[in-house]
Short mmCIF file of C-alpha atoms in Angstrom, two decimals:
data_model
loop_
_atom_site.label_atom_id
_atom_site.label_comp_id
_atom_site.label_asym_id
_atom_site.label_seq_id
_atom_site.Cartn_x
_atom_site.Cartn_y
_atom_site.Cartn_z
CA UNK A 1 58.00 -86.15 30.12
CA UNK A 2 57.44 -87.87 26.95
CA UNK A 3 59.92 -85.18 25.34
CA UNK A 4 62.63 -85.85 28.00
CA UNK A 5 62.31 -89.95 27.22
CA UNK A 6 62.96 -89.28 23.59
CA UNK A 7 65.62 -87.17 24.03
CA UNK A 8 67.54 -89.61 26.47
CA UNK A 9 66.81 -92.39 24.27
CA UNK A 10 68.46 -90.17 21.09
CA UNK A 11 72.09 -89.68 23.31
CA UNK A 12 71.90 -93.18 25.21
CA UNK A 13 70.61 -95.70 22.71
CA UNK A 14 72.69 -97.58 20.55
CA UNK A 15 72.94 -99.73 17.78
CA UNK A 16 74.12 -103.34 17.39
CA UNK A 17 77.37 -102.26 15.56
CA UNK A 18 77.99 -99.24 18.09
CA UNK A 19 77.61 -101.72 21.10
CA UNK A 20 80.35 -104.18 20.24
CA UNK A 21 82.85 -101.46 19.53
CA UNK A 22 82.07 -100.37 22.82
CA UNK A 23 82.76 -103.81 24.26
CA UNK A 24 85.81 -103.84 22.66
CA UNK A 25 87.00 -100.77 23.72
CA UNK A 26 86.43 -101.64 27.69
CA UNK A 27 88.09 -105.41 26.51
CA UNK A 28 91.40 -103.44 25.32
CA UNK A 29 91.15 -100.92 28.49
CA UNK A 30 90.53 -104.01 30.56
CA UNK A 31 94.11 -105.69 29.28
CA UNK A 32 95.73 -102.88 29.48
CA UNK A 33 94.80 -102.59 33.40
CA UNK A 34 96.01 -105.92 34.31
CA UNK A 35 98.93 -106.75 31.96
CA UNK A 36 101.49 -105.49 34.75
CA UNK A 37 99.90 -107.86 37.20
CA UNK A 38 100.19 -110.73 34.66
CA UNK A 39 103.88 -109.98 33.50
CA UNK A 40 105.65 -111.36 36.06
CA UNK A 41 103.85 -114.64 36.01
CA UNK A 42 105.23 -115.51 32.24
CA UNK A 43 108.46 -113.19 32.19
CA UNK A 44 111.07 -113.89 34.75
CA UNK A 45 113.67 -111.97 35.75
CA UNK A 46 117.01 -112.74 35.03
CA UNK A 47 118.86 -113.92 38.81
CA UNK A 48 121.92 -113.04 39.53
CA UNK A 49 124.46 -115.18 41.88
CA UNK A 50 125.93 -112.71 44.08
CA UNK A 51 127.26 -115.58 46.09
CA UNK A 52 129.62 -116.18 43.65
CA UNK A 53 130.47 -112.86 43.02
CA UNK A 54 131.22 -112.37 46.50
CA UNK A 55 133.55 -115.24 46.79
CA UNK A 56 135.44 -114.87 43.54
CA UNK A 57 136.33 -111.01 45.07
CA UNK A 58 137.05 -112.60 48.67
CA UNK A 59 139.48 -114.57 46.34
CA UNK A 60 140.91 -111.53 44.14
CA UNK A 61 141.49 -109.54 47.44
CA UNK A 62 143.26 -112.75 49.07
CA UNK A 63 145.50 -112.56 45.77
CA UNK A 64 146.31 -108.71 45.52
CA UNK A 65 147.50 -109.08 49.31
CA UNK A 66 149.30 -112.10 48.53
CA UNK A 67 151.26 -110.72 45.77
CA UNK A 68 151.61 -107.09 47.90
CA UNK A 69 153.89 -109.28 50.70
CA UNK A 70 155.90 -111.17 48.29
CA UNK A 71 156.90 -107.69 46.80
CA UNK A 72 157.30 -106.12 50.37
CA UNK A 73 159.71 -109.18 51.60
CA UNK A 74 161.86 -109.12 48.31
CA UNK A 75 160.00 -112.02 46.54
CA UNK A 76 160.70 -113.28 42.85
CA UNK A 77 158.29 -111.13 41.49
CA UNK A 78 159.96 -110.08 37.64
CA UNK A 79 159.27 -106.23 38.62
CA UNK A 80 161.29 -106.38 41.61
CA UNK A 81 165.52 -105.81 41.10
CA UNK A 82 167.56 -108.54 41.13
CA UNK A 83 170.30 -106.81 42.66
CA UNK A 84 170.47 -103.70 44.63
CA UNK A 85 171.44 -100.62 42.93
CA UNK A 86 174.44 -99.57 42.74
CA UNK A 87 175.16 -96.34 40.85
CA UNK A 88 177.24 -94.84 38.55
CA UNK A 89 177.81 -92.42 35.00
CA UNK A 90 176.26 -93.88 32.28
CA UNK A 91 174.98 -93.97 28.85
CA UNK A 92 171.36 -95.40 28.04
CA UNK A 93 172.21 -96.10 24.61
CA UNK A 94 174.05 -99.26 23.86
CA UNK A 95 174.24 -100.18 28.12
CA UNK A 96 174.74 -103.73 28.53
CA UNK A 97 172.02 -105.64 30.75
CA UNK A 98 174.64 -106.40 33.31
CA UNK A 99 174.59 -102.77 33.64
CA UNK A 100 170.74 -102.04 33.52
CA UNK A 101 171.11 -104.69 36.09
CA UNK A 102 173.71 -102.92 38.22
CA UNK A 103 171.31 -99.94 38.18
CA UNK A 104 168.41 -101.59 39.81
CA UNK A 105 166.44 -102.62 36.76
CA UNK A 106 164.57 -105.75 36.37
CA UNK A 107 164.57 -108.29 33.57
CA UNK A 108 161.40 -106.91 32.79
CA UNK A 109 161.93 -103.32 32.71
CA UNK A 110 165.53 -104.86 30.45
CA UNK A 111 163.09 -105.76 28.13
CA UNK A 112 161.19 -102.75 27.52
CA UNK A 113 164.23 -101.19 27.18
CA UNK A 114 165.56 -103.44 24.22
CA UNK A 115 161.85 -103.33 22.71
CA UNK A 116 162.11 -99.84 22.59
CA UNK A 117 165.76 -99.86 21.07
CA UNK A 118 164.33 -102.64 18.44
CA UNK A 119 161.62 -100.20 17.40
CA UNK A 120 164.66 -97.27 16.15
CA UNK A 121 164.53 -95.59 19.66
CA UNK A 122 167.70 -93.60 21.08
CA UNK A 123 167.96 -91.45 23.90
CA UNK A 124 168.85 -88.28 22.96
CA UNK A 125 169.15 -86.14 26.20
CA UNK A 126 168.50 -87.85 29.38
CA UNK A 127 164.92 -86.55 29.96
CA UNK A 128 164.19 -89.09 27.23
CA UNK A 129 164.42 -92.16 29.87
CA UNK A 130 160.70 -90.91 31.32
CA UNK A 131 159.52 -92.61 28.20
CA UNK A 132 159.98 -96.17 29.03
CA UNK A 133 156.83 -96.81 30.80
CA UNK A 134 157.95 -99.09 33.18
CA UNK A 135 160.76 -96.99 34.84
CA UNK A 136 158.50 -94.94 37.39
CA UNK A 137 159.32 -91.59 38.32
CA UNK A 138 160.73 -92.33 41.39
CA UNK A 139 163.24 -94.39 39.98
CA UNK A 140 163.74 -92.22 37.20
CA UNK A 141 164.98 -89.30 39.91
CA UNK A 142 167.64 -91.79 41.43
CA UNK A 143 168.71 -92.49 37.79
CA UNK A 144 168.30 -89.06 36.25
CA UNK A 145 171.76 -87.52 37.76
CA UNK A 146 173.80 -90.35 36.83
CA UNK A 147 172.62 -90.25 32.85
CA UNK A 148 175.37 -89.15 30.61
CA UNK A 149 174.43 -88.74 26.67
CA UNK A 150 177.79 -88.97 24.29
CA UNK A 151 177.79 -85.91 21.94
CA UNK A 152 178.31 -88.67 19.31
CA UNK A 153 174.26 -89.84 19.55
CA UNK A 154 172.37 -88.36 16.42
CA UNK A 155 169.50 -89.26 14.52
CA UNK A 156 171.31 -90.95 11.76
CA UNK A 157 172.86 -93.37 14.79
CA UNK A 158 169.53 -94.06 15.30
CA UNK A 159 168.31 -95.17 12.24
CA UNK A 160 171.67 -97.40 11.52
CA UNK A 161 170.93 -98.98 15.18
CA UNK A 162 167.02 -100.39 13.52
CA UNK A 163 168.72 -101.47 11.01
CA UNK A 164 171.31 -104.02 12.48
CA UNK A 165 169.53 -104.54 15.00
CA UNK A 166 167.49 -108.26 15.48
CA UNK A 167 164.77 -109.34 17.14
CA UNK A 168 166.91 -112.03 18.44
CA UNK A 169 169.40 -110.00 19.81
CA UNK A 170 166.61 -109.03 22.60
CA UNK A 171 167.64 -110.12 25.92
CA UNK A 172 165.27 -112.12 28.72
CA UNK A 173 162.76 -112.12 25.83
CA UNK A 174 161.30 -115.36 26.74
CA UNK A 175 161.57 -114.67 30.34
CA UNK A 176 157.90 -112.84 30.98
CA UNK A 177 155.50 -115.65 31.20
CA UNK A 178 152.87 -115.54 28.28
CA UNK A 179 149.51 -115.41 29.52
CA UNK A 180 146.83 -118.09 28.09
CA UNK A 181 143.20 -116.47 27.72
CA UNK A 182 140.89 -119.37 28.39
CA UNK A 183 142.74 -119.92 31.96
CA UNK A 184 143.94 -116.52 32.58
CA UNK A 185 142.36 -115.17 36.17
CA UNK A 186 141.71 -111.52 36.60
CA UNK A 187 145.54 -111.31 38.53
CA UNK A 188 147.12 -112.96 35.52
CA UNK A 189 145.48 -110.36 32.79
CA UNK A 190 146.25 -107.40 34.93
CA UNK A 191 150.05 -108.34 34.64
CA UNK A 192 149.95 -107.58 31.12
CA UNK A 193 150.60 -103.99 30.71
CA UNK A 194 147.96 -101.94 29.53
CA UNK A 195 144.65 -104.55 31.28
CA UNK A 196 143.60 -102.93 34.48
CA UNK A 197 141.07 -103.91 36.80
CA UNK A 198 138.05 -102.93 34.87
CA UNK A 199 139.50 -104.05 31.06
CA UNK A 200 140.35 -107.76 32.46
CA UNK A 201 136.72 -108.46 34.16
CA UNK A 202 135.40 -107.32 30.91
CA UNK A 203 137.61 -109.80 28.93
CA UNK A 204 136.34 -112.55 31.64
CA UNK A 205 132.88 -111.48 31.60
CA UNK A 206 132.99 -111.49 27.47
CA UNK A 207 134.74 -115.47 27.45
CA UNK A 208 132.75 -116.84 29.90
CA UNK A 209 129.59 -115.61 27.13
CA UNK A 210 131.61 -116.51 24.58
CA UNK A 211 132.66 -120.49 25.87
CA UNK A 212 136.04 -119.43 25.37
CA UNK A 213 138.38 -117.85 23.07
CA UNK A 214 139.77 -120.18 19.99
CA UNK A 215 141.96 -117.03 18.66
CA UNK A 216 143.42 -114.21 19.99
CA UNK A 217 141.91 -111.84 17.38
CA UNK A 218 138.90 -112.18 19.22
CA UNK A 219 139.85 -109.70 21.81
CA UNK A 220 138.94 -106.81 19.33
CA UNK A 221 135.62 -107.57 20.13
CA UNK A 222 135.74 -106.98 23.98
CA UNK A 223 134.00 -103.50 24.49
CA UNK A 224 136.98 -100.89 24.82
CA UNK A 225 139.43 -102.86 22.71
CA UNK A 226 141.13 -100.92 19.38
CA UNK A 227 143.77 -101.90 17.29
CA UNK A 228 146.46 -100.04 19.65
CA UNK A 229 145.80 -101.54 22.50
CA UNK A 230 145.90 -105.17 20.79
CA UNK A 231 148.85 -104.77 18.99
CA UNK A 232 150.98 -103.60 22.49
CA UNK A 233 149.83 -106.65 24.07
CA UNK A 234 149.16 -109.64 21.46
CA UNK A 235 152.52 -110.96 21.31
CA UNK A 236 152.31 -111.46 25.49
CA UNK A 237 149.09 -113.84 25.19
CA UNK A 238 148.21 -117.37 23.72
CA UNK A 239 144.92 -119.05 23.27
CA UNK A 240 144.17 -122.53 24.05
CA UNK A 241 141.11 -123.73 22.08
CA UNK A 242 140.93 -127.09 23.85
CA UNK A 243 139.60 -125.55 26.86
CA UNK A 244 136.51 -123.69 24.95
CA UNK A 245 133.54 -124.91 25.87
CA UNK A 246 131.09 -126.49 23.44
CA UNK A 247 127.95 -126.45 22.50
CA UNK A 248 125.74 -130.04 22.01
CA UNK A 249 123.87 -128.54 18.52
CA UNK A 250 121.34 -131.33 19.06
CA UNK A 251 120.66 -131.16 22.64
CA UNK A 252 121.29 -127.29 23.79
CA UNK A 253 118.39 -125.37 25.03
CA UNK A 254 117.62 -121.85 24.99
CA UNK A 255 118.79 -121.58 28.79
CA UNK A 256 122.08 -122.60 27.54
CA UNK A 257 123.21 -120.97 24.55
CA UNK A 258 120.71 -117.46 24.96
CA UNK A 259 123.86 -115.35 26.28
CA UNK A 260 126.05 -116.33 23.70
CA UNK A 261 126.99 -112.98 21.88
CA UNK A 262 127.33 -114.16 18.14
CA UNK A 263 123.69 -115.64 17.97
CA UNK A 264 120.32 -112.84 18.63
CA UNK A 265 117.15 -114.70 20.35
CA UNK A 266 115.58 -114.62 16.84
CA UNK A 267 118.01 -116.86 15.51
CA UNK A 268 118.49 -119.47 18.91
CA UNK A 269 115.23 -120.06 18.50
CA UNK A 270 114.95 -120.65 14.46
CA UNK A 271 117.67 -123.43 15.46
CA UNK A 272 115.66 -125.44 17.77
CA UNK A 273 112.84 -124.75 15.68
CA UNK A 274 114.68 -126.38 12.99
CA UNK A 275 115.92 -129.04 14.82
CA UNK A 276 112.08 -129.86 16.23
CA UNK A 277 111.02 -130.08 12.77
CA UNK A 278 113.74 -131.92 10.80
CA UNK A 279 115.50 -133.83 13.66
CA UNK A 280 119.22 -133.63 14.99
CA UNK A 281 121.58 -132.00 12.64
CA UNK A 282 124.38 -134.63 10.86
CA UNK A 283 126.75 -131.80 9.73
CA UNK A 284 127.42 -127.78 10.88
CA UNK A 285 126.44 -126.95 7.03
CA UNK A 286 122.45 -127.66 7.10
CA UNK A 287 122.54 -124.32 9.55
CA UNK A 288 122.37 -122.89 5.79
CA UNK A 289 119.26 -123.74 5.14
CA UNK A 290 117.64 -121.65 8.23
CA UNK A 291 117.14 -118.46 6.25
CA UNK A 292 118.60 -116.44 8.95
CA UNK A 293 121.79 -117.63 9.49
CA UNK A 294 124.71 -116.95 6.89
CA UNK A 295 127.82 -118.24 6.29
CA UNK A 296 129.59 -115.68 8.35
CA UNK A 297 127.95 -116.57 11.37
CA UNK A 298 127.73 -120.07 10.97
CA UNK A 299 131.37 -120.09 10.75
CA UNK A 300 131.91 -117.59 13.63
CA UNK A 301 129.64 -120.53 15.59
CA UNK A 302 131.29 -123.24 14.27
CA UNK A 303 134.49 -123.73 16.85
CA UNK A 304 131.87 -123.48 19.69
CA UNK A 305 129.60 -126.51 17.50
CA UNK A 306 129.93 -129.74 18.30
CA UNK A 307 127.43 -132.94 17.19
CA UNK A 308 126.03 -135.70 18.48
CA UNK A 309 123.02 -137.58 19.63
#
C-alpha cells in the first residue's frame, strides 16, 4: 500500500512552477472556449438597408418600362429614326446625313458613322457596314441589298479622307447629351455605349464610397475599367466636383469616413488619433507629419478635405 502511495504521488504531484503552467494552460483553453460567445458582443456586423435597395430597383424597373413605351409609341428617343426609311442604291462612303437620314438612321447612329470616317475608316465592300456597332443586324439586312461600293474606293482614298478630314466637320456632334458622373443614375450611365447593367452599379457603388468623383480619370479605378474602355467613352462624360461630398477633417468619425477607398483602417484611425492629441487641424499639410500618410495620398484625399471647427 505504502508502495502504491509513492508511486501515485511520483506521476500526480507537482511542483510550484509545474502548477502555474498548468493554470495557464486551462486559462488559454478556457478563452479559447468562449471567445465565439463574446465576439458578437464587441464586433458588430455590418447592416445592410435592403429597404433601400428595394426601392431604388422598384425605381430602375419603373424607368426601363418607361423608356421601353416611349420607344414602342415613336418617342424622341436619339436611337429611334427620325424619318421612316425609305430605300434606295447607295454608297456608304462620302453619303450625306440627309441620306443616312433617308435610310432610317438616327442622329446617333450619323455620328458613329462620321467617328468612324474621322478615325481613316472606308467601306470597302459592303459587308464592312456590320462594323458600326450601332447599326444592328436587323437593320443591316434591310440595308445590305441596297449598298453599292464605287470601284474607285482604295486604300490610298482612305488615307487622303483622315487627312482632310476635321473634327469639326462631324455632324450632330453636340447632339448626344454628355453624361455628368456625380448625378448620373444607373439609366443615364447605361446610355453610354459600352456601361451595362452590372459596369454602371459598380461605378455608383464606387462614388457613393468615394463622395464623388472630382475628375474623370478616376474611373480607371472602378474594378473592370482599362484604358480601352475609358478612352471609347471619356469624351461622352463630365464631372462636376461641386457636388462631391466632403469630409469635416476635424469633426469626422470613423463611422463616416471607414468606407472611403483611398484611406485603410490603420490610417483613419492614426488621423483621429492625431487630431485627439494635437487638436483640430489648421491646414491639409500637417497630415504629413502622421508617419503613415504620404504625399500621394494626402493629395488623393485632399478634394474630399475640407476644415473647420
Amino acid at each position: 500500500m505504502y508502495r502504491f502511495k509513492n508511486l501515485l504521488r511520483s506521476y500526480f504531484s507537482f511542483s510550484k512552477k509545474e502548477l502555474n503552467g498548468i493554470f495557464v494552460l486551462f486559462s488559454l483553453m478556457l478563452l479559447i472556449l468562449i471567445i465565439p460567445y463574446l465576439y458578437p458582443l464587441f464586433v458588430k456586423d455590418e447592416k445592410y438597408d435592403f429597404e433601400s435597395f428595394r426601392i431604388e430597383a422598384e425605381r430602375f424597373r419603373a424607368l426601363a418600362t418607361k423608356r421601353e413605351r416611349e420607344q414602342k409609341k415613336g418617342g424622341s428617343d436619339q436611337e429611334l429614326s427620325l424619318v421612316k426609311p425609305v430605300y434606295f442604291e447607295f454608297d456608304p462612303n462620302g453619303l450625306s446625313d440627309q441620306r443616312w437620314l433617308q435610310l432610317g438612321l438616327s442622329v446617333k447612329q450619323i455620328r458613329v458613322i462620321r467617328n468612324y470616317e474621322l478615325k481613316g475608316g472606308r467601306f470597302f465592300k459592303k459587308e464592312d457596314l456590320r462594323r458600326i456597332y450601332s447599326i444592328s443586324p436587323e437593320q443591316y439586312k434591310l440595308l445590305e441589298p441596297f449598298v453599292r461600293i464605287s470601284n474607285a474606293t482604295s486604300l490610298k482614298d482612305s488615307k487622303n479622307f483622315k487627312a482632310n478630314y476635321k473634327p469639326e466637320d462631324i455632324p450632330f456632334r453636340n447632339i448626344a447629351p454628355i453624361i455628368e458622373l456625380n448625378s448620373a443614375d444607373s439609366i443615364e450611365l447605361e446610355s453610354i455605349h459600352g456601361i451595362g447593367p452590372a459596369f454602371a452599379s459598380r461605378i455608383i457603388r464606387f462614388r457613393k464610397r468615394l463622395g464623388g468623383f472630382y475628375r474623370k480619370e478616376q474611373l480607371l479605378e472602378v474594378y473592370g475599367m482599362d484604358s480601352v474602355k475609358y478612352d471609347q467613352l471619356k469624351d461622352l462624360i463630365k464631372v462636376n466636383a461641386g457636388l462631391i461630398t466632403k469630409i469635416n477633417l476635424n469633426t469626422f468619425t470613423f463611422d463616416e469616413i471607414r468606407r472611403h477607398p483611398y484611406l485603410t483602417y490603420k490610417q483613419m484611425n492614426a488621423i483621429i488619433q492625431y487630431r485627439s492629441q494635437h487638436g483640430s487641424f489648421k491646414s491639409i499639410d500637417e497630415l504629413m507629419k502622421i508617419a503613415i500618410l504620404n504625399e500621394e495620398i494626402i493629395r488623393k484625399i485632399e478634394p474630399y478635405i475640407v476644415l473647420s471647427p
